[in-house]
Short mmCIF file of C-alpha atoms and ligand atoms in Angstrom, two decimals:
data_model
loop_
_atom_site.label_atom_id
_atom_site.label_comp_id
_atom_site.label_asym_id
_atom_site.label_seq_id
_atom_site.Cartn_x
_atom_site.Cartn_y
_atom_site.Cartn_z
CA MET A 1 3.09 23.82 -29.52
CA THR A 2 -0.45 23.16 -28.23
CA THR A 3 -1.91 25.57 -25.84
CA HIS A 4 -4.35 24.74 -23.35
CA PRO A 5 -6.97 27.11 -21.91
CA SER A 6 -6.09 27.90 -18.40
CA PRO A 7 -8.40 26.27 -15.87
CA ALA A 8 -10.09 29.69 -14.96
CA THR A 9 -11.14 30.59 -18.40
CA THR A 10 -13.65 27.66 -18.57
CA PRO A 11 -16.76 27.56 -16.56
CA ALA A 12 -15.70 24.06 -14.92
CA GLY A 13 -12.33 25.76 -14.36
CA GLU A 14 -13.95 28.64 -12.61
CA ALA A 15 -15.64 26.09 -10.21
CA ARG A 16 -12.09 24.39 -9.97
CA ALA A 17 -10.47 27.63 -9.16
CA ALA A 18 -12.97 28.66 -6.38
CA ARG A 19 -12.64 25.32 -4.88
CA GLY A 20 -8.73 24.72 -5.29
CA SER A 21 -6.92 21.89 -6.91
CA ARG A 22 -4.65 20.87 -4.19
CA VAL A 23 -4.84 17.82 -2.04
CA LEU A 24 -2.82 17.11 0.88
CA VAL A 25 -2.43 13.17 1.55
CA LEU A 26 -1.68 12.04 4.93
CA ASN A 27 -0.46 8.64 6.09
CA SER A 28 -0.51 8.61 9.85
CA GLY A 29 1.39 5.82 11.74
CA SER A 30 1.52 5.44 15.55
CA SER A 31 4.85 7.55 15.68
CA SER A 32 5.01 8.90 12.18
CA VAL A 33 3.23 10.96 9.65
CA LYS A 34 3.90 10.86 5.82
CA TYR A 35 2.25 13.37 3.61
CA GLN A 36 2.40 14.68 0.11
CA LEU A 37 0.87 17.99 -1.36
CA LEU A 38 -0.41 17.21 -4.90
CA ASP A 39 -2.05 19.67 -7.65
CA MET A 40 -4.78 17.41 -9.20
CA ARG A 41 -5.06 19.69 -12.26
CA ASP A 42 -1.73 17.67 -13.62
CA SER A 43 -1.47 15.32 -10.64
CA SER A 44 1.98 16.83 -10.08
CA ARG A 45 3.63 17.00 -6.49
CA LEU A 46 4.16 20.16 -4.71
CA ALA A 47 5.78 18.89 -1.57
CA VAL A 48 6.48 15.81 0.12
CA GLY A 49 7.87 14.80 3.48
CA LEU A 50 7.94 12.74 6.64
CA VAL A 51 7.81 13.24 10.63
CA GLU A 52 9.43 10.27 12.38
CA ARG A 53 9.73 9.23 16.02
CA ILE A 54 6.77 11.37 17.24
CA GLY A 55 6.71 11.46 21.03
CA GLU A 56 10.51 10.97 21.24
CA GLU A 57 13.21 13.40 22.31
CA THR A 58 14.63 12.66 18.75
CA SER A 59 11.74 13.50 16.42
CA ARG A 60 12.65 14.40 12.91
CA LEU A 61 10.82 16.50 10.22
CA LYS A 62 12.32 16.01 6.76
CA HIS A 63 10.21 18.31 4.20
CA THR A 64 10.95 18.71 0.45
CA PRO A 65 9.50 21.24 -2.03
CA VAL A 66 9.56 19.85 -5.27
CA ALA A 67 10.07 22.91 -6.98
CA ASP A 68 13.62 23.43 -5.74
CA GLY A 69 14.12 19.99 -4.57
CA ARG A 70 15.98 20.94 -1.43
CA THR A 71 15.32 18.96 1.59
CA ARG A 72 14.93 21.15 4.95
CA GLU A 73 15.32 18.91 7.88
CA ARG A 74 14.76 19.55 11.73
CA THR A 75 15.20 17.45 14.78
CA GLY A 76 13.99 17.80 18.33
CA ALA A 77 11.14 16.71 20.39
CA ILE A 78 7.49 16.64 18.43
CA PRO A 79 5.61 15.55 21.55
CA ASP A 80 2.38 14.34 19.62
CA HIS A 81 0.57 14.35 16.37
CA ASP A 82 -0.90 17.54 16.66
CA ALA A 83 2.41 19.26 17.09
CA ALA A 84 3.66 17.26 14.14
CA LEU A 85 0.79 18.37 11.85
CA LYS A 86 1.39 21.97 13.10
CA ALA A 87 5.09 21.58 12.15
CA VAL A 88 4.18 20.37 8.79
CA ALA A 89 1.64 23.06 8.13
CA ALA A 90 4.35 25.69 8.97
CA GLU A 91 7.00 24.08 6.57
CA LEU A 92 3.90 24.06 3.96
CA ALA A 93 3.44 27.72 4.76
CA ARG A 94 7.06 28.57 4.09
CA ASP A 95 6.74 27.33 0.63
CA GLY A 96 3.58 29.22 -0.04
CA PHE A 97 1.10 26.19 0.37
CA GLY A 98 -0.47 26.97 3.84
CA LEU A 99 -3.18 24.92 5.01
CA ASP A 100 -5.28 27.97 5.20
CA SER A 101 -5.04 28.24 1.40
CA PRO A 102 -8.30 28.47 -0.73
CA GLU A 103 -6.03 26.44 -3.31
CA LEU A 104 -6.50 23.55 -0.75
CA ALA A 105 -9.50 21.35 -1.80
CA ALA A 106 -9.05 18.38 0.64
CA ILE A 107 -7.14 16.20 2.86
CA GLY A 108 -7.07 12.65 1.83
CA HIS A 109 -6.26 10.03 4.77
CA ARG A 110 -4.95 6.40 4.21
CA VAL A 111 -6.92 4.34 6.55
CA VAL A 112 -5.79 0.95 6.83
CA HIS A 113 -8.87 -1.08 8.08
CA GLY A 114 -12.53 -0.09 6.55
CA GLY A 115 -14.02 -3.44 7.37
CA LYS A 116 -16.86 -4.67 5.07
CA ARG A 117 -18.66 -1.32 5.43
CA PHE A 118 -16.32 1.07 3.63
CA THR A 119 -16.23 -0.15 -0.10
CA GLU A 120 -15.17 3.34 -1.30
CA PRO A 121 -13.30 6.33 -0.21
CA THR A 122 -15.71 8.40 2.04
CA VAL A 123 -16.11 11.92 3.20
CA ILE A 124 -15.23 11.87 7.08
CA ASP A 125 -18.05 13.13 9.48
CA ASP A 126 -18.61 11.96 12.90
CA ALA A 127 -20.24 8.93 12.29
CA VAL A 128 -17.55 7.60 9.90
CA LEU A 129 -14.90 8.15 12.69
CA ALA A 130 -17.01 6.31 15.14
CA GLU A 131 -17.18 3.30 12.61
CA ILE A 132 -13.34 3.62 12.09
CA GLU A 133 -12.82 3.72 15.77
CA ARG A 134 -15.55 0.28 15.97
CA LEU A 135 -12.83 -1.45 13.73
CA ILE A 136 -9.84 -1.14 16.13
CA PRO A 137 -9.96 -4.55 17.27
CA VAL A 138 -9.42 -5.72 13.89
CA ALA A 139 -6.77 -3.35 13.18
CA PRO A 140 -5.11 -2.53 16.59
CA LEU A 141 -1.89 -1.23 15.38
CA HIS A 142 -3.16 1.10 12.40
CA ASN A 143 -6.66 2.38 12.99
CA PRO A 144 -6.07 4.20 16.19
CA ALA A 145 -3.04 5.94 14.42
CA ASN A 146 -5.18 6.71 11.32
CA LEU A 147 -7.66 8.23 13.67
CA THR A 148 -5.25 10.40 15.57
CA GLY A 149 -4.08 11.94 12.07
CA ILE A 150 -7.83 12.84 10.92
CA ARG A 151 -8.98 14.16 14.34
CA THR A 152 -5.82 16.48 14.32
CA ALA A 153 -6.45 17.45 10.74
CA ARG A 154 -10.09 18.01 11.40
CA ALA A 155 -9.16 20.21 14.18
CA LEU A 156 -6.90 22.18 11.88
CA ARG A 157 -9.23 22.98 9.06
CA PRO A 158 -12.89 21.85 10.35
CA ASP A 159 -14.34 23.32 7.29
CA LEU A 160 -12.40 21.45 4.70
CA PRO A 161 -13.69 18.12 3.17
CA GLN A 162 -11.57 15.26 4.51
CA VAL A 163 -11.79 11.90 2.87
CA ALA A 164 -10.81 8.68 4.12
CA VAL A 165 -9.35 6.11 1.62
CA PHE A 166 -9.17 2.59 2.82
CA ASP A 167 -6.44 0.05 2.21
CA THR A 168 -9.14 -2.58 2.38
CA ALA A 169 -11.97 -1.17 0.08
CA PHE A 170 -10.41 -2.49 -3.39
CA HIS A 171 -10.84 -6.04 -1.81
CA THR A 172 -14.48 -5.58 -0.70
CA THR A 173 -15.21 -7.24 -4.35
CA MET A 174 -14.10 -10.58 -3.40
CA PRO A 175 -16.76 -13.21 -3.47
CA GLU A 176 -17.66 -14.87 -0.33
CA SER A 177 -15.80 -18.22 -1.26
CA ALA A 178 -12.69 -16.16 -1.12
CA ALA A 179 -13.43 -13.85 1.67
CA ARG A 180 -14.40 -16.59 4.25
CA TYR A 181 -12.42 -18.54 6.28
CA ALA A 182 -13.61 -22.46 6.96
CA ILE A 183 -14.52 -21.69 10.27
CA ASP A 184 -17.76 -21.83 12.14
CA VAL A 185 -19.86 -19.11 10.53
CA GLU A 186 -21.55 -17.79 13.97
CA THR A 187 -18.09 -17.65 15.66
CA ALA A 188 -16.88 -15.73 12.80
CA ASP A 189 -19.61 -13.18 12.55
CA ALA A 190 -19.66 -12.48 16.12
CA HIS A 191 -16.03 -11.53 15.83
CA ARG A 192 -15.96 -10.15 12.38
CA ILE A 193 -13.52 -12.54 11.20
CA ARG A 194 -13.08 -12.69 7.49
CA ARG A 195 -10.39 -11.76 4.84
CA TYR A 196 -10.32 -8.30 4.36
CA GLY A 197 -6.97 -7.74 2.47
CA PHE A 198 -4.67 -4.74 2.55
CA HIS A 199 -2.47 -2.45 0.19
CA GLY A 200 -5.82 -2.02 -1.76
CA THR A 201 -4.96 1.28 -3.03
CA SER A 202 -1.75 -0.01 -4.64
CA HIS A 203 -3.39 -2.99 -5.99
CA ALA A 204 -6.01 -0.70 -7.62
CA TYR A 205 -3.52 1.74 -8.87
CA VAL A 206 -1.18 -0.97 -10.28
CA SER A 207 -3.80 -3.21 -11.97
CA ARG A 208 -5.04 -0.06 -13.80
CA ALA A 209 -1.59 1.03 -14.72
CA THR A 210 -1.22 -2.26 -16.07
CA ALA A 211 -4.29 -2.16 -18.35
CA ASP A 212 -2.98 1.06 -19.67
CA LEU A 213 0.35 -0.30 -20.29
CA LEU A 214 -1.24 -2.91 -22.46
CA GLY A 215 -3.36 -0.25 -24.04
CA ARG A 216 -6.42 -2.03 -23.02
CA ALA A 217 -9.39 -0.94 -20.62
CA PRO A 218 -9.24 -2.36 -17.11
CA GLU A 219 -12.72 -4.00 -17.89
CA ASP A 220 -10.99 -6.32 -20.27
CA VAL A 221 -7.82 -7.25 -18.51
CA ASN A 222 -7.02 -9.99 -15.85
CA VAL A 223 -4.03 -9.12 -13.74
CA ILE A 224 -2.11 -10.60 -11.11
CA VAL A 225 -0.40 -7.94 -8.98
CA LEU A 226 2.31 -8.65 -6.59
CA HIS A 227 3.10 -6.00 -4.41
CA LEU A 228 6.50 -6.83 -2.79
CA GLY A 229 7.64 -4.42 -0.23
CA ASN A 230 8.50 -4.88 3.49
CA GLY A 231 4.96 -6.19 3.68
CA ALA A 232 3.89 -7.98 0.65
CA SER A 233 0.69 -9.24 -0.86
CA ALA A 234 -0.59 -10.53 -4.00
CA SER A 235 -4.09 -10.13 -5.85
CA ALA A 236 -5.92 -11.64 -8.57
CA VAL A 237 -7.95 -8.72 -10.45
CA ARG A 238 -10.59 -9.73 -13.01
CA GLY A 239 -11.79 -6.84 -15.46
CA GLY A 240 -10.68 -4.20 -12.78
CA ARG A 241 -12.27 -6.05 -9.67
CA CYS A 242 -10.38 -7.51 -7.23
CA VAL A 243 -11.53 -11.56 -6.93
CA GLU A 244 -8.94 -12.74 -4.48
CA THR A 245 -5.96 -11.35 -2.27
CA SER A 246 -3.43 -12.82 -0.05
CA MET A 247 -3.58 -10.75 3.24
CA GLY A 248 -6.64 -11.84 5.37
CA LEU A 249 -8.13 -10.43 8.80
CA THR A 250 -4.75 -8.89 9.16
CA PRO A 251 -1.76 -8.02 7.05
CA LEU A 252 -0.21 -11.28 8.56
CA GLU A 253 -1.39 -13.99 6.10
CA GLY A 254 -0.02 -14.76 2.74
CA LEU A 255 3.39 -14.16 1.14
CA VAL A 256 6.67 -14.35 3.03
CA MET A 257 7.54 -10.70 4.26
CA GLY A 258 10.18 -8.81 5.52
CA THR A 259 9.40 -9.46 9.05
CA ARG A 260 6.38 -11.44 8.85
CA SER A 261 5.60 -15.17 8.48
CA GLY A 262 2.88 -15.24 5.93
CA ASP A 263 0.79 -18.38 5.82
CA MET A 264 1.56 -21.25 8.20
CA ASP A 265 -0.39 -23.86 9.86
CA PRO A 266 -2.43 -22.05 12.77
CA ALA A 267 -1.93 -25.08 14.90
CA VAL A 268 1.84 -23.64 15.17
CA ILE A 269 0.20 -20.90 17.56
CA PHE A 270 -1.24 -23.53 20.04
CA HIS A 271 2.05 -25.57 19.87
CA LEU A 272 4.12 -22.47 20.81
CA MET A 273 1.61 -21.72 23.67
CA ARG A 274 1.44 -25.19 25.27
CA VAL A 275 4.83 -26.27 24.54
CA GLY A 276 6.81 -23.03 24.18
CA GLU A 277 4.92 -21.49 26.87
CA MET A 278 4.68 -18.26 24.74
CA SER A 279 1.76 -15.91 25.41
CA ALA A 280 -0.56 -14.50 22.69
CA ASP A 281 1.46 -11.12 22.84
CA GLU A 282 4.82 -12.91 22.28
CA ILE A 283 3.78 -14.90 19.31
CA ASP A 284 1.85 -11.98 17.93
CA ASN A 285 5.35 -10.13 18.12
CA LEU A 286 7.24 -13.32 16.77
CA LEU A 287 4.96 -13.83 13.80
CA ASN A 288 4.77 -10.10 12.91
CA LYS A 289 8.29 -8.65 13.79
CA LYS A 290 10.69 -11.50 14.09
CA SER A 291 9.70 -13.97 11.30
CA GLY A 292 9.78 -13.69 7.44
CA LEU A 293 13.17 -12.92 6.03
CA VAL A 294 14.35 -11.40 8.82
CA GLY A 295 13.43 -14.49 10.96
CA LEU A 296 14.89 -16.87 8.44
CA CYS A 297 18.32 -15.05 7.95
CA GLY A 298 18.42 -12.02 10.14
CA ASP A 299 18.02 -9.52 7.30
CA ASN A 300 14.83 -8.29 5.55
CA ASP A 301 16.38 -6.05 3.06
CA MET A 302 16.48 -7.82 -0.15
CA ARG A 303 19.70 -5.85 -1.09
CA GLU A 304 21.47 -7.23 1.63
CA ILE A 305 20.29 -10.72 1.14
CA ARG A 306 21.29 -10.82 -2.51
CA ARG A 307 24.66 -9.41 -1.51
CA ARG A 308 24.92 -12.27 1.14
CA ILE A 309 23.98 -14.83 -1.42
CA ASP A 310 26.84 -13.74 -3.82
CA GLU A 311 29.25 -14.25 -1.05
CA GLY A 312 27.84 -17.81 -0.65
CA ASP A 313 25.72 -17.13 2.48
CA GLU A 314 23.49 -20.62 3.01
CA ARG A 315 21.05 -18.99 5.17
CA ALA A 316 20.52 -16.19 2.93
CA LYS A 317 20.34 -18.36 -0.04
CA LEU A 318 17.49 -20.60 2.03
CA ALA A 319 15.47 -17.42 2.82
CA PHE A 320 15.39 -16.28 -0.68
CA ASP A 321 14.24 -19.69 -1.83
CA ILE A 322 11.48 -19.78 0.67
CA TYR A 323 10.41 -16.40 -0.30
CA ILE A 324 10.31 -17.22 -4.16
CA HIS A 325 8.64 -20.79 -3.44
CA ARG A 326 5.66 -18.96 -1.70
CA LEU A 327 5.48 -16.28 -4.56
CA LYS A 328 5.47 -18.97 -7.16
CA LYS A 329 2.82 -20.83 -5.36
CA TYR A 330 0.51 -17.74 -5.48
CA ILE A 331 1.12 -17.01 -8.95
CA GLY A 332 -0.18 -20.62 -9.81
CA ALA A 333 -3.04 -20.39 -7.24
CA TYR A 334 -4.32 -16.88 -8.70
CA TYR A 335 -3.57 -18.33 -12.37
CA ALA A 336 -6.11 -21.00 -11.49
CA VAL A 337 -8.69 -18.55 -10.07
CA LEU A 338 -8.51 -16.14 -12.95
CA GLY A 339 -8.49 -19.06 -15.62
CA ARG A 340 -6.98 -16.30 -18.18
CA VAL A 341 -4.06 -14.17 -16.97
CA ASP A 342 -3.36 -11.09 -19.36
CA ALA A 343 -0.54 -9.71 -17.13
CA VAL A 344 1.59 -10.25 -14.15
CA ALA A 345 2.78 -6.91 -12.59
CA PHE A 346 5.63 -6.63 -9.97
CA THR A 347 5.58 -3.46 -7.85
CA ALA A 348 6.65 -1.96 -4.41
CA GLY A 349 10.45 -1.81 -3.10
CA VAL A 350 11.19 -5.40 -3.94
CA GLY A 351 9.09 -5.84 -6.93
CA GLU A 352 10.37 -2.69 -8.66
CA ASN A 353 13.90 -3.11 -7.76
CA ALA A 354 14.94 -6.72 -7.29
CA ALA A 355 15.47 -8.16 -10.89
CA PRO A 356 16.41 -11.68 -9.48
CA VAL A 357 13.38 -11.96 -7.77
CA ARG A 358 11.21 -11.31 -10.88
CA GLU A 359 13.40 -13.72 -12.60
CA ALA A 360 13.16 -16.34 -9.91
CA ALA A 361 9.45 -16.06 -9.48
CA VAL A 362 8.44 -16.87 -13.16
CA ALA A 363 11.41 -19.33 -13.82
CA GLY A 364 9.96 -22.54 -15.00
CA LEU A 365 6.20 -21.00 -15.63
CA GLU A 366 6.81 -21.13 -19.43
CA GLU A 367 4.14 -23.54 -20.03
CA LEU A 368 1.72 -21.02 -18.45
CA GLY A 369 3.09 -18.37 -20.79
CA LEU A 370 5.28 -16.59 -18.38
CA VAL A 371 8.83 -15.60 -19.50
CA VAL A 372 11.06 -12.84 -18.41
CA ASP A 373 13.53 -11.34 -21.05
CA GLY A 374 16.92 -11.04 -19.10
CA GLU A 375 17.90 -7.57 -20.76
CA LEU A 376 14.74 -5.92 -20.11
CA ASN A 377 14.62 -7.09 -16.63
CA ALA A 378 17.75 -5.84 -15.94
CA VAL A 379 16.60 -2.21 -16.85
CA ARG A 380 15.78 0.00 -13.83
CA ALA A 381 12.86 2.51 -14.99
CA ASP A 382 10.60 4.44 -12.98
CA ARG A 383 7.84 4.03 -15.34
CA PRO A 384 5.75 1.09 -15.97
CA GLN A 385 7.44 -1.12 -18.40
CA LEU A 386 7.25 -4.65 -19.86
CA ILE A 387 9.83 -7.37 -19.02
CA SER A 388 8.34 -10.22 -20.98
CA PRO A 389 9.56 -10.89 -24.58
CA GLU A 390 6.94 -9.78 -27.35
CA TYR A 391 6.09 -13.51 -28.12
CA ALA A 392 5.15 -14.32 -24.57
CA ARG A 393 1.25 -15.02 -24.02
CA VAL A 394 0.93 -13.22 -20.68
CA ALA A 395 2.67 -9.98 -20.09
CA VAL A 396 5.14 -9.68 -17.20
CA ALA A 397 5.48 -5.80 -16.01
CA VAL A 398 7.26 -3.68 -13.55
CA VAL A 399 4.86 -1.00 -12.28
CA PRO A 400 6.01 1.61 -9.84
CA THR A 401 3.15 1.94 -7.11
CA ASP A 402 1.88 5.30 -6.34
CA GLU A 403 -0.29 4.98 -3.36
CA GLU A 404 -0.16 8.96 -2.36
CA LEU A 405 -1.61 9.56 -6.11
CA GLU A 406 -4.22 7.10 -5.97
CA ILE A 407 -5.47 8.38 -2.56
CA ALA A 408 -5.29 12.01 -3.99
CA THR A 409 -7.19 10.99 -7.15
CA GLN A 410 -9.76 9.21 -5.22
CA THR A 411 -10.35 12.09 -2.64
CA TYR A 412 -10.47 14.60 -5.43
CA ALA A 413 -12.90 12.87 -7.50
CA LEU A 414 -15.21 12.38 -4.41
CA VAL A 415 -14.95 16.04 -3.50
CA GLU A 416 -15.62 17.07 -7.17
CA LYS A 417 -18.54 14.52 -7.41
CA SER A 418 -20.27 15.80 -3.95
CA GLU A 419 -20.25 19.43 -5.12
P1 AMP B 1 8.72 -0.92 0.65
O1 AMP B 1 8.07 -1.30 1.73
O2 AMP B 1 7.73 -0.95 -0.76
O3 AMP B 1 9.21 0.80 0.83
O4 AMP B 1 9.63 -1.76 0.28
C1 AMP B 1 11.03 -1.70 1.17
C2 AMP B 1 11.82 -3.18 0.73
O5 AMP B 1 12.22 -2.93 -0.67
C3 AMP B 1 13.17 -2.81 1.28
O6 AMP B 1 12.98 -3.41 2.40
C4 AMP B 1 14.17 -3.79 0.42
O7 AMP B 1 13.87 -5.28 0.81
C5 AMP B 1 13.39 -3.64 -0.78
N1 AMP B 1 14.46 -2.73 -1.87
C6 AMP B 1 14.56 -1.57 -2.07
N2 AMP B 1 15.40 -1.13 -2.92
C7 AMP B 1 15.87 -2.14 -3.42
C8 AMP B 1 16.69 -2.47 -4.45
N3 AMP B 1 17.36 -1.56 -4.89
N4 AMP B 1 16.98 -3.83 -4.58
C9 AMP B 1 16.37 -4.69 -3.94
N5 AMP B 1 15.53 -4.59 -3.09
C10 AMP B 1 15.13 -3.28 -2.56
#
């Protein structure tokens, strides 16, 4: 057995022990907070949990200390984010992970929209908070909730470094030719209208993990990442840098999603306003909440859709076909953008679990070097794995995403660097 010196026995380890090695990752939504506590010495998880329905009578907190794996659950009104975070802190303290512990090195916050300015994870100060606030008009649903989470956490531990990790940051390397819409430049700039892209921490993590799986450096590899969850986006990553992604000003553009339409002729909106007499808010709601798979067939869960298809349901089949058609168009388009593709990686709820989606998405693309091996594709694994046969020119991979680990890693690296 190899023995490693304990971190505290090396000079670097002493600094680490003094600072602590734990990072709390917070993902604050409008009525929820998801969290994970990680130990960055080995990237292991110490505790995971979720507070839901904040502001309602039926709020629920689910907390699992990883060591014993026993989930504790409590229900009852949690009126706001402040109360939610205090409840989380109390649960963590019960497991010996109190937020006042010197072991806690930093808190990493997921922030959805970082605009053009935030190209990297950023230590939060008042100026950073003000800038995130300035971006609310382009992320009205997400940034206010993220800000609430940050303010609450800062009030609890004002002395602790808090880091914002932006969903948009990985995409800021997109060239102007991909980031700009073909509309009047002055109007676009006046309203900060451009393509920002989202799910960036996932695309960053998965593109790197795919290079790892191939045994190559990220700089040497071109990857198409397909993040297919309830929200879905594709990206083209050349040598570790994002050159194109399918979401735009907001997460509405691109692929068919669980409840979002993805791409459409923008004139549909004027038509609905003029002929359908719908308001902007009604159309916003229609396209974000009642479209995509749910709009097409009434279900947004791919398991349910597959079950219905097996029973001969025509609407479910059409919804699936539209979903796959769009996905295939993006694979083709990003192939052309990259010129050379080394791997296509599937990730997130659908991408990691739905073998029929992966099979259908690359069916007929043998001329592009894309082939899926039926047996490999059928294996459900919780680690990155190849599902293409050895002879295939392009690797097809399933790579479980881990946005929390990516946020924790980026947060910890920044805190270490700024010491
Ligand atoms: P995410 O947003 O990444 O959590 O993905 C959630 C979505 O993944 C769900 O809405 C389902 O459509 C899909 N999903 C989760 N588990 C499975 C599964 N075992 N088979 C097919 N789809 C799944």
